[in-house]
Coordinates of C-alpha atoms in Angstrom, one line a residue:
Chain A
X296 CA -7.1 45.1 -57.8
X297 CA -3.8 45.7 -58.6
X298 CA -1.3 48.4 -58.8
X299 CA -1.0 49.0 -62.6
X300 CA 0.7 51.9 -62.9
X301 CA 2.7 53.6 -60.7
X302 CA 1.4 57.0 -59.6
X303 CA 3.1 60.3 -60.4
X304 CA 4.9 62.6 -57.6
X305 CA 6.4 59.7 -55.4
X306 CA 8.7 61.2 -53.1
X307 CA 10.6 60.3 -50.2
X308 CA 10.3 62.3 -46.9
X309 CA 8.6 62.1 -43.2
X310 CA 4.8 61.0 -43.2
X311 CA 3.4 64.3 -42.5
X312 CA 5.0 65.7 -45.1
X313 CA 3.3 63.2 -47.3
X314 CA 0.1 63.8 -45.5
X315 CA 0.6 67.4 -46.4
X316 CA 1.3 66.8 -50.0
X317 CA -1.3 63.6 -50.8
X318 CA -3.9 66.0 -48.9
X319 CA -3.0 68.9 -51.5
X320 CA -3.5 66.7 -54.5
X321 CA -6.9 65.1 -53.3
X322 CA -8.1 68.5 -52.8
X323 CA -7.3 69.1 -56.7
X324 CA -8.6 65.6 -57.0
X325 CA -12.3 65.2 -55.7
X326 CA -13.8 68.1 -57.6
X327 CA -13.6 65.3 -60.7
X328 CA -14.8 62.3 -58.7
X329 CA -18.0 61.2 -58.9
X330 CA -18.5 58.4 -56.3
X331 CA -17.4 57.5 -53.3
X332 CA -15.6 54.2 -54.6
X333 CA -13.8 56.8 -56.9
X334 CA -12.6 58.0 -54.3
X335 CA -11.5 55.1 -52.4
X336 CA -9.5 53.4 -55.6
X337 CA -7.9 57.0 -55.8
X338 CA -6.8 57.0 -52.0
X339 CA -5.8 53.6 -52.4
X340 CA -3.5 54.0 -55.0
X341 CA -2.1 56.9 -53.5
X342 CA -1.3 55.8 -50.0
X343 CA -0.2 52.6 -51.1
X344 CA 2.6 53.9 -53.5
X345 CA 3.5 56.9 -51.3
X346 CA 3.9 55.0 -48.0
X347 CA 5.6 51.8 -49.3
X348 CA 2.9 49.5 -48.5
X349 CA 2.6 46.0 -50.0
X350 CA -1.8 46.0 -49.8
X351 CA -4.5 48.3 -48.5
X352 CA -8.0 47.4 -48.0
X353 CA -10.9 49.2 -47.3
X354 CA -13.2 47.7 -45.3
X355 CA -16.7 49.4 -44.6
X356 CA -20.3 48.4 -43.0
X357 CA -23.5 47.5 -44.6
X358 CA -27.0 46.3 -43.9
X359 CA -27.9 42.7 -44.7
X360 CA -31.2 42.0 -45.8
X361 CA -32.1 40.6 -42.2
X362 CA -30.7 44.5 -41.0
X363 CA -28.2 42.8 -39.3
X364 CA -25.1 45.3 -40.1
X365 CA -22.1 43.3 -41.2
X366 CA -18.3 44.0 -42.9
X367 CA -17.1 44.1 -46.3
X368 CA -14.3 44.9 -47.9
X369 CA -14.9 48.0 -51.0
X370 CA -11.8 48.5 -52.0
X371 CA -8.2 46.7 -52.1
X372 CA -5.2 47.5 -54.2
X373 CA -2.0 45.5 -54.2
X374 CA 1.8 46.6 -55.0
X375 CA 2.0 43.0 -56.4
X376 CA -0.5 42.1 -58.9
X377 CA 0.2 38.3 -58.6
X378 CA -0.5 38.5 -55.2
X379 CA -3.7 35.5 -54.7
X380 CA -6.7 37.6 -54.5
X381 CA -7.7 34.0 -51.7
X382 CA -4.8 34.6 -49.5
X383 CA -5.7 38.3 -49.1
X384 CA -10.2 38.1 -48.9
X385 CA -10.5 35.0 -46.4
X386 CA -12.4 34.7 -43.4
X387 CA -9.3 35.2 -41.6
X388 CA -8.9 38.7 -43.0
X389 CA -12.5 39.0 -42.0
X390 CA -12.2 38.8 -38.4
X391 CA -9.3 41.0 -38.7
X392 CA -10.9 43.5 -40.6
X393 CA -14.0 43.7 -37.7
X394 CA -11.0 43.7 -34.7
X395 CA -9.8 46.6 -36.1
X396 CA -13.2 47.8 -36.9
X397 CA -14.2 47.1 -33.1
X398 CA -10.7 49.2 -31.8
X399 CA -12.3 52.1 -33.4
X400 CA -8.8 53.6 -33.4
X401 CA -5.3 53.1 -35.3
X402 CA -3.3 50.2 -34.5
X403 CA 0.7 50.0 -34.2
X404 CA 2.7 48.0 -37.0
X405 CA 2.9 44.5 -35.7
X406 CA 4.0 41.2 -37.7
X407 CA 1.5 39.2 -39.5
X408 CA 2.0 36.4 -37.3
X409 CA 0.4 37.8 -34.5
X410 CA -3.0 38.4 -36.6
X411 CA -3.3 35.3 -39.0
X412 CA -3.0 31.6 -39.0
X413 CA 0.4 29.9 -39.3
X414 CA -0.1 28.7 -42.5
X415 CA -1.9 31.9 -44.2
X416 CA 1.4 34.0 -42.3
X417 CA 3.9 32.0 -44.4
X418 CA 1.8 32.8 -47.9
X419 CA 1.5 36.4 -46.4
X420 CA 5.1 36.7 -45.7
X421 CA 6.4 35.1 -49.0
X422 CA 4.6 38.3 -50.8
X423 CA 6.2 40.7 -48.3
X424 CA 3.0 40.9 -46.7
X425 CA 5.8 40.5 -43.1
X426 CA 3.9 43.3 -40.8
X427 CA 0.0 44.5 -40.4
X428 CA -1.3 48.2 -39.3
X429 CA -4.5 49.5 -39.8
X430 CA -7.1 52.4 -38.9
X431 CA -10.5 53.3 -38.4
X432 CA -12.7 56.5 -39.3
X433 CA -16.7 57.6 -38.5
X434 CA -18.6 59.9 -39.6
X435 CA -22.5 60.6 -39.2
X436 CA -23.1 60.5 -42.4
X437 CA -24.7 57.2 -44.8
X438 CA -22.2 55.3 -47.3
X439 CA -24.0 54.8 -50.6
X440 CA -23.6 51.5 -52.0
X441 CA -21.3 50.4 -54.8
X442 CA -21.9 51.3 -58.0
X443 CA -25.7 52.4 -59.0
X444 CA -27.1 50.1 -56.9
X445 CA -30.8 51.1 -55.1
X446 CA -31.1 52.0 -51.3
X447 CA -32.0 48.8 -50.0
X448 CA -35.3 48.0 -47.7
X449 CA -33.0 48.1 -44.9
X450 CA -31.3 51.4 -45.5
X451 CA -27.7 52.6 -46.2
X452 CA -24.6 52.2 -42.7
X453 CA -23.9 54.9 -41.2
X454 CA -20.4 55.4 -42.7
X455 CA -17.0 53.9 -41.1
X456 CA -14.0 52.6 -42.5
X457 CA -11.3 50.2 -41.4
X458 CA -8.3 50.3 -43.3
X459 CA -5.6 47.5 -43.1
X460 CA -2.2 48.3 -44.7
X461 CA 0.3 45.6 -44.7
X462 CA 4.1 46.4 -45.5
X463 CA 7.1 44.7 -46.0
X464 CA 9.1 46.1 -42.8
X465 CA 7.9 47.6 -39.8
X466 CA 5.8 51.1 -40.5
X467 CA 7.1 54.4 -39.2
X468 CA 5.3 55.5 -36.2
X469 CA 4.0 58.6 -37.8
X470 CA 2.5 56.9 -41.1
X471 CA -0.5 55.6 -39.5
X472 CA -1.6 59.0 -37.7
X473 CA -0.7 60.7 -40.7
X474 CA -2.5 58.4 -43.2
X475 CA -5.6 58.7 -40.5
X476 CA -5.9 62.2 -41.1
X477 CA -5.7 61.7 -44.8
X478 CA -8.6 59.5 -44.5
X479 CA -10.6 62.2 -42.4
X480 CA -9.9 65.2 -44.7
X481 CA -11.1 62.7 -47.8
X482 CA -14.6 61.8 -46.0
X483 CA -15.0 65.5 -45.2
X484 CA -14.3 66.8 -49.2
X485 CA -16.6 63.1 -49.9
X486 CA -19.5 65.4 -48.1
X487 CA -18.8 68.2 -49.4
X488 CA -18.9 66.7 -52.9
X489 CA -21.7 64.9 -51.6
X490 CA -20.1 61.5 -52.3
X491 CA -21.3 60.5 -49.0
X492 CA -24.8 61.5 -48.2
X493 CA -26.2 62.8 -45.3
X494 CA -28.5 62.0 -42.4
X495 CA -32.0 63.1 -42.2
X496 CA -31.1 63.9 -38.7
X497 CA -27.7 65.5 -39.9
X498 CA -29.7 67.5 -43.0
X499 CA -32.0 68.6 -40.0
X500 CA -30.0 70.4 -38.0
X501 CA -27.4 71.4 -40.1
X502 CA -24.6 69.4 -38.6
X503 CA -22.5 69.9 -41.7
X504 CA -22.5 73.8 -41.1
X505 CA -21.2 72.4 -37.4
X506 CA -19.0 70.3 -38.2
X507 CA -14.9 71.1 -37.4
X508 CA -13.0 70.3 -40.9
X509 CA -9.6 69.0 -40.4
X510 CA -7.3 71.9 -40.0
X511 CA -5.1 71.4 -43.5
X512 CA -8.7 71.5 -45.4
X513 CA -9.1 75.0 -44.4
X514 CA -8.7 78.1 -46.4
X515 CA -6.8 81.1 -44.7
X516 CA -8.0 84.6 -45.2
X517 CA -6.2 87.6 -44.8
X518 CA -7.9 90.6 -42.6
X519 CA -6.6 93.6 -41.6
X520 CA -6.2 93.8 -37.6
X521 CA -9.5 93.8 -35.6
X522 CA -8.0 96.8 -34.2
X523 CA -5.5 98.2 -36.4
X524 CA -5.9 101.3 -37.3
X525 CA -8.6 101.9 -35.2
X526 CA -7.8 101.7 -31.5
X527 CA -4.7 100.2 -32.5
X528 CA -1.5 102.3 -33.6
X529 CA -0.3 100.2 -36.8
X530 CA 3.1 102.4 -36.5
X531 CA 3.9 100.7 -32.7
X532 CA 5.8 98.1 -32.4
X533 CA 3.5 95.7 -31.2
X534 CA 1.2 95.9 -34.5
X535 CA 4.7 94.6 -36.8
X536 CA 4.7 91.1 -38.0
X537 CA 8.1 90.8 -36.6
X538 CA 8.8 86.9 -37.0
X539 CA 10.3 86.1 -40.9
X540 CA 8.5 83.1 -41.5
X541 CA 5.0 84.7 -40.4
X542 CA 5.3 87.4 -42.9
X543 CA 6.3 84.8 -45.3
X544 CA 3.2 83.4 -44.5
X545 CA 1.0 86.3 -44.3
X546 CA 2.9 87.1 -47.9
X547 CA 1.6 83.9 -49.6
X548 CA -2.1 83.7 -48.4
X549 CA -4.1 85.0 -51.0
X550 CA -7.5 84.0 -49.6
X551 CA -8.0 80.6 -51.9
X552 CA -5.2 78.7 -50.7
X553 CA -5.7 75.7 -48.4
X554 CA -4.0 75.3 -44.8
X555 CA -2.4 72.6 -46.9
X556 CA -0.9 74.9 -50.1
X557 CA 0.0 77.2 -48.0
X558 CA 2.1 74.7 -46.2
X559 CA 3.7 73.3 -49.9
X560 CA 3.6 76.7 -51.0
X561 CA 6.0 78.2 -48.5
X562 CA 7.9 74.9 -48.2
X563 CA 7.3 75.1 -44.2
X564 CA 7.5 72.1 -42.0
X565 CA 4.2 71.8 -40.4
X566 CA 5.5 73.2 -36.6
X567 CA 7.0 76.6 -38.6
X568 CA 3.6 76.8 -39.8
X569 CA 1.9 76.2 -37.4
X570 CA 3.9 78.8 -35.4
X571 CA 3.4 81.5 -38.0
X572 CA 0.1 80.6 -38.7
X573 CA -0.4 81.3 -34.3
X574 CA 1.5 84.6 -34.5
X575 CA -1.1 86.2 -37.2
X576 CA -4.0 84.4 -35.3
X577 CA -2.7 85.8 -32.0
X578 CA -2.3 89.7 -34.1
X579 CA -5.7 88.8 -36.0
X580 CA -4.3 89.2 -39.2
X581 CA -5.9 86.2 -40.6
X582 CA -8.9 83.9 -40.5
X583 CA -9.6 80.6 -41.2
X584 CA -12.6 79.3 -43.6
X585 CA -13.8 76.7 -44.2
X586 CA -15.4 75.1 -47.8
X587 CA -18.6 77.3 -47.2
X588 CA -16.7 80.4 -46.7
X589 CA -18.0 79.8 -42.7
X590 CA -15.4 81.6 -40.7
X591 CA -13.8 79.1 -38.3
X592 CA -13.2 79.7 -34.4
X593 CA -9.1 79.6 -34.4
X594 CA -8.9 78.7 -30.5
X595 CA -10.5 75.0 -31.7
X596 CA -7.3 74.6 -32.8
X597 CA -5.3 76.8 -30.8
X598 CA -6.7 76.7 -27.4
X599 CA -3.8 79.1 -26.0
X600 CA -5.1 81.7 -28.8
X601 CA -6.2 84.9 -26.8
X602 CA -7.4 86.5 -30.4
Chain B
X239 CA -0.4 136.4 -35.5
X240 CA -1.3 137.9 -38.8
X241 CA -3.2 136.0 -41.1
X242 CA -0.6 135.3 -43.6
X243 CA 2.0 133.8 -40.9
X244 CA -0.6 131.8 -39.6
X245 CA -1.7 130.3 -42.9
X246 CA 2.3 129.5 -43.6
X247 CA 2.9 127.7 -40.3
X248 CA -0.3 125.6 -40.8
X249 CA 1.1 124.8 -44.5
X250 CA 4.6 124.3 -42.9
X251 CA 3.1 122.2 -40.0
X252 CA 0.9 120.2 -42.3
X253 CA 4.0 119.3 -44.7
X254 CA 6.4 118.4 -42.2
X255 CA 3.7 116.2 -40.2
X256 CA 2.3 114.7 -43.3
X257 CA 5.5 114.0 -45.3
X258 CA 7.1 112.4 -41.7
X259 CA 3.6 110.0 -41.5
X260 CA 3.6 109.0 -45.2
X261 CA 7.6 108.4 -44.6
X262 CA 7.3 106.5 -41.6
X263 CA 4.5 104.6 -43.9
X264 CA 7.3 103.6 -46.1
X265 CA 9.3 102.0 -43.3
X266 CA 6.5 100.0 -41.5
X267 CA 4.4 98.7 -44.9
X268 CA 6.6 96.0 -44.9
X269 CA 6.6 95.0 -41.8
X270 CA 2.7 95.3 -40.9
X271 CA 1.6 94.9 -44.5
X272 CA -1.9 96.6 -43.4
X273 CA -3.9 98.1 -46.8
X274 CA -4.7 100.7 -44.4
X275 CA -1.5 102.2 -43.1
X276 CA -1.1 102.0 -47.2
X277 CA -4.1 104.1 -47.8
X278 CA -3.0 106.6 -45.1
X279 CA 0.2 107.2 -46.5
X280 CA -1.2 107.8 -49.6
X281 CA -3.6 109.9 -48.3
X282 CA -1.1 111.6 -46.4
X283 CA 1.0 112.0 -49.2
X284 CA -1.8 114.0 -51.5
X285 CA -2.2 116.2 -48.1
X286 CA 1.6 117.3 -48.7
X287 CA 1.2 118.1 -51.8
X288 CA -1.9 120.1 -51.3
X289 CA -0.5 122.0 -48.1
X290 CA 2.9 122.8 -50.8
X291 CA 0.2 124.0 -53.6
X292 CA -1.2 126.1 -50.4
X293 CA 1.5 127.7 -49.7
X294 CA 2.7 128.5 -53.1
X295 CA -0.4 130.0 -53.4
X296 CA -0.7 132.1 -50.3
X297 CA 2.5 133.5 -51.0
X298 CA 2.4 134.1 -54.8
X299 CA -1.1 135.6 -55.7
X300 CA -1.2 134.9 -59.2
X301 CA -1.4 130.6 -58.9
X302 CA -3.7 131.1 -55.9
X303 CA -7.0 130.9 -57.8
X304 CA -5.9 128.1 -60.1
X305 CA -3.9 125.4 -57.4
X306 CA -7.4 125.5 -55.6
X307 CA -8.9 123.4 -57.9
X308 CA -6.1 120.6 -56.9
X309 CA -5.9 122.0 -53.2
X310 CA -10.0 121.4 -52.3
X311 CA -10.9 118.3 -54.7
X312 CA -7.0 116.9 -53.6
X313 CA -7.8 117.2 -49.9
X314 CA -11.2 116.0 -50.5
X315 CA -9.9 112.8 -52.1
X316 CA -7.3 112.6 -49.5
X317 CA -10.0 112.5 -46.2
X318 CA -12.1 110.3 -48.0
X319 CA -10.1 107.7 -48.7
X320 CA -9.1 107.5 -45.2
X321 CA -12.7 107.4 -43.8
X322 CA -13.9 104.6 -46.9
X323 CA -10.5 102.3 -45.5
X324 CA -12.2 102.5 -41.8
X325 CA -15.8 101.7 -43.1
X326 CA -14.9 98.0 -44.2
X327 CA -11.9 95.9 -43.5
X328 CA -12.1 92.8 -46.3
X329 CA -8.9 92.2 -48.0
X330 CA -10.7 92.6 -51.2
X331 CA -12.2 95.7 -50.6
X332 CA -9.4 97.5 -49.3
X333 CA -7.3 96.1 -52.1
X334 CA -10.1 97.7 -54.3
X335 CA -9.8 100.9 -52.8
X336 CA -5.5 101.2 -52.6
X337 CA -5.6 100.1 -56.8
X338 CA -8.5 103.3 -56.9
X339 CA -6.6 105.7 -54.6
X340 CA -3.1 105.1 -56.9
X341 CA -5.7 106.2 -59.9
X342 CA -7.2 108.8 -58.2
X343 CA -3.3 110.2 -57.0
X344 CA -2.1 110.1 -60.4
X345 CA -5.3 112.2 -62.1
X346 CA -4.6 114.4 -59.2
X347 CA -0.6 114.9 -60.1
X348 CA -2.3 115.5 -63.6
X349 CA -4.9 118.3 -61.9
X350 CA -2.2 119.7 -60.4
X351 CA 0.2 120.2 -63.4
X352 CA -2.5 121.3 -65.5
X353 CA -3.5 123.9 -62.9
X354 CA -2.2 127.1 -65.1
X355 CA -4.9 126.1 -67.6
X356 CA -7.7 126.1 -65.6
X357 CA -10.1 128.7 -64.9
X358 CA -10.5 130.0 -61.3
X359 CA -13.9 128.7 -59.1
X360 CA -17.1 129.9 -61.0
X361 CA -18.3 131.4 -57.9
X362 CA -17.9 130.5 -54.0
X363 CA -20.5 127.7 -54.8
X364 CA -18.0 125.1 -55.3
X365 CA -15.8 126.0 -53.0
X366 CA -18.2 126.1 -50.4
X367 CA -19.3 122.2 -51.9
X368 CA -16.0 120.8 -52.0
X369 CA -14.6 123.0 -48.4
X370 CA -18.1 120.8 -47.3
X371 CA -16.8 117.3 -48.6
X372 CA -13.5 117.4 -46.5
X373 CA -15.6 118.7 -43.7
X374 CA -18.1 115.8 -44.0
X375 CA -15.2 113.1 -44.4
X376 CA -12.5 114.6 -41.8
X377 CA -16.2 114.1 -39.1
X378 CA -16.8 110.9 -40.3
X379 CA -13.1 109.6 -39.4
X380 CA -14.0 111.9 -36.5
X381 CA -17.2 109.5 -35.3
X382 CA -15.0 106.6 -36.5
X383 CA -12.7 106.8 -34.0
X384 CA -15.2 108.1 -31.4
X385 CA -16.9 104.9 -31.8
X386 CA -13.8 102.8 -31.6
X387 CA -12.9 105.0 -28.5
X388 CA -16.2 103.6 -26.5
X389 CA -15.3 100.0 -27.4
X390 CA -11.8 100.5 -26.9
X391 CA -10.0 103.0 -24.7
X392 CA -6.7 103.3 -26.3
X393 CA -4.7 106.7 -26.5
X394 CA -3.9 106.4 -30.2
X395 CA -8.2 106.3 -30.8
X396 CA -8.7 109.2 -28.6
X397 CA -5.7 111.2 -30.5
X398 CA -6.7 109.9 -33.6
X399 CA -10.6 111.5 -32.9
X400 CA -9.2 114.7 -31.2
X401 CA -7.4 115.1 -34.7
X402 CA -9.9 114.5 -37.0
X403 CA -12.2 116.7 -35.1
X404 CA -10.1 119.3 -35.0
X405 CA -9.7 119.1 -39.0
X406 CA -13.3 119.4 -39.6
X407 CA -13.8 122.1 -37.0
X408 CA -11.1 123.6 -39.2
X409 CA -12.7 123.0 -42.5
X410 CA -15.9 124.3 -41.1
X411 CA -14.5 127.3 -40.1
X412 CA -13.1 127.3 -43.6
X413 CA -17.0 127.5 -45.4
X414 CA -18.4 129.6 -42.5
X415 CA -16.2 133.1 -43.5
X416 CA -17.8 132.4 -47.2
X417 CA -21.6 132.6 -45.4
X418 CA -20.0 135.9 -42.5
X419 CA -18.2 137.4 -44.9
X420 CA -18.1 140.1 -41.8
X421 CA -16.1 137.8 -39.7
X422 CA -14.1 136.3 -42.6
X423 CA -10.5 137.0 -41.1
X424 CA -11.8 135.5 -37.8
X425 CA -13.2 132.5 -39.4
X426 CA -10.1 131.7 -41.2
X427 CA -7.8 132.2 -38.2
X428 CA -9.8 129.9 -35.9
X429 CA -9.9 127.3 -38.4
X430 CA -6.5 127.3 -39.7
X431 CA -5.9 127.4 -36.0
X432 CA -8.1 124.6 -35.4
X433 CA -6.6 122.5 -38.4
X434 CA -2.8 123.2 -36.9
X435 CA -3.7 121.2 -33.7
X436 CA -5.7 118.7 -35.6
X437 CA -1.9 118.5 -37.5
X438 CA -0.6 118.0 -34.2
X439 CA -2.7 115.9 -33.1
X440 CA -2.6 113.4 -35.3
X441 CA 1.4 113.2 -35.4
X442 CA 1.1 112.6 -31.8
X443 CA -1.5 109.8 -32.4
X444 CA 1.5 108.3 -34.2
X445 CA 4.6 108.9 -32.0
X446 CA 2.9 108.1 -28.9
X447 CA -0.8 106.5 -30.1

């Protein structure tokens, strides 16, 4: 559980922007994956060369044979493959793993010493294991098992995840948020490749149709005005794209694009485009669309939106 | 107002309106980037040229009969493409209907070049079939905007309406003096008559819309 081979694109630059561009390359990604634990060695790899970390594990629930629910860790990939595989999957790691598990939210950098033992922080340090962060993502949806292994007696955990990242200095305030949201748009494409598997109560009612994808996972769609032309004089002023970077944007959407190409694309920071992406909402020049071709309401994510 | 001034300052009127739209089309494309202000201008463009092959042939009797060929299927084209951008407003489809629209100007460019070596209208049935078709689209775009008015009072919908009313009343008048042939002179005044304010009309949907 090492890291081999360095992956390709590494780049320097703010987290979102690597949010942006890791988000854009799983979307090319998945369509070839064909399990979840795919999935989590190629997220691994990913974050972990991209945001400088020294480990990443992936911690998620099952079902013990007595139902109980418990913690394990599926996936874990190191910078350094002579890192001891006992320092890293102790008991100690355990009860940090279901801590952040039970915080249900992500947690700040803080140093090692203030998580582990004394003696398992010096180890941890002399790798560059120095500081901790971690996350935590739900869905109501069931994580299959590894590998081709039956549905037990018990039945398959609802899915979660904790993640726990270590580093070798103290993580940007933005990488956690940003890796966070990497982590959501991966388990929505998981269900939409099916990688995880749904509910009975979720198939029931259709929850998936429901559900609000992560904005970057989104395709935009152009549309002529719900107005223009008709009620609306497309030679007055108020019908003009006016602002450059909003007809830059209108310019590149071609209807297939993601939220998140457009974004690479038209090499806009994510608050131009989100400005220029309000401006056409606002003249209803474009919609959003989700993986089902489902038009999306806009005012979920713009609330100010009077479209 | 004799007939023949009347027919000129409709021709007159409907070049100067037209060829002002379909240039002030060129200016804001780029700035809206709306297929349908696209398809407009186009259509409004093929209207130009059918109200210059109009008045070439009012004026010089020996094209008349052949330039109607391009002046009734040219206007027909023209109307409908305006109504068929109003009837659905997908990216796709409109971007279907601009790439057709380009085809159909150029085989009309061809129509019209080629006019000397076609034969005059076998009769008034076609005429009275195609003077029908812009009559049918210019009341559909009609009812378009009508529609639009009720949802939406705006003063370009009503001007829009009023204009594309007045065109079909126009173009109806145009087929009724081929069924009266007793009242022909009065047909054709009212609806070139009729047509002139629907010209008016819809520049003023534009300027002030």
């Amino acid at each position: 559980m090492s890291l081999h081979e360095s992956d390709n694109n590494s780049f320097t630059g703010d987290p979102v922007q690597k949010q942006v561009m890791i988000v854009t390359q799983l979307m090319k990604a998945v369509p070839t994956m064909h399990s979840i634990d795919e999935l989590f060695q190629w997220l691994a790899y990913t974050i972990i060369e991209h945001f400088d970390l020294q480990l990443i594990q992936f911690w998620t629930p099952f079902i013990l044979m007595n139902g109980i629910p418990s913690t394990h860790l599926r996936t874990m990939v190191a910078r350094n493959p002579l890192l001891p595989e006992q320092l890293v999957y102790d008991s100690s790691m355990i009860v940090a793993a279901r801590h952040f598990a039970q915080e249900q939210r992500a947690i700040s950098s803080q140093v090692v010493d203030a998580l582990f033992p004394p003696n398992q922080t010096a180890a941890l340090k002399h790798y560059g294991l120095k500081f901790c962060t971690g996350g935590f993502i739900s869905s109501d949806v069931l994580l299959p098992l590894p590998g081709n292994q039956s549905v037990p007696a018990k039945g398959l955990a609802p899915f979660s995840l904790a993640a726990l990242l270590f580093l070798s200095q103290r993580a940007h305030r933005d990488m956690m948020p940003s890796i966070t949201i990497i982590l959501k748009e991966a388990v929505e494409l998981a269900i939409n490749r099916s990688l995880l598997l749904p509910t009975l109560a979720t198939e029931a009612s259709s929850q998936a149709d429901h559900q609000l994808p992560p904005l970057t996972a989104l395709v935009l769609r152009r549309k002529e005005g719900d107005h223009l032309m008709l009620s609306d004089n497309p030679f007055a002023r108020t019908s003009f794209i006016l602002d450059k970077q909003s007809l830059r944007l209108y310019a590149a959407i071609d209807g297939k694009k993601s939220v998140a190409r457009l974004c690479q694309s038209t090499a806009m920071d994510i608050k131009s485009f989100s400005a220029a992406l309000h401006t056409l909402l606002k003249l209803g020049r474009v919609e959003m669309i989700n993986t089902r071709g489902r038009v999306i309401d806009a005012t979920v994510f713009f609330p100010e939106n009077d479209s | 107002m004799n007939n023949l001034l009347l027919s000129n300052t409709l021709d007159a009127t409907t070049i100067l309106v037209c060829l002002f739209i379909t240039a002030r089309v060129c200016f804001v494309y780029p700035k809206v980037l709306s297929l349908r202000i696209l398809v407009l201008g186009l259509a409004l463009g093929t209207i130009t040229l059918t109200a210059i092959a109009d008045l070439v042939s009012t004026n010089v009797a020996s094209a008349a009969a052949h330039l109607e060929w391009f002046l009734y299927i040219g206007q027909m084209a023209a109307f409908l493409y305006i109504l068929l951008s109003l009837v659905n407003d997908s990216e796709a489809y409109l971007h279907r209907l601009v790439r057709s629209q380009v085809l159909v100007a150029i085989l009309l460019v061809c129509l019209l070049l080629f006019s000397f070596t076609l034969p005059p209208f076998p009769g008034n049935i076609i005429r009275e079939i195609l003077g029908m078709a812009r009559f049918v689209a210019c009341i559909g775009i009609g009812f378009y905007y009508i529609f639009g008015l009720m949802k939406r009072q705006t003063r370009f919908s009503l001007l829009m309406a009023v204009s594309f009313l007045a065109l079909a009343i126009g173009y109806q008048m145009d087929v009724q003096q081929y069924f009266v042939p007793l009242y022909t002179e009065l047909f054709d005044s009212a609806g070139d008559i009729s047509r002139l304010l629907g010209f008016l009309a819809l520049l003023g949907a534009i300027l002030v819309g």
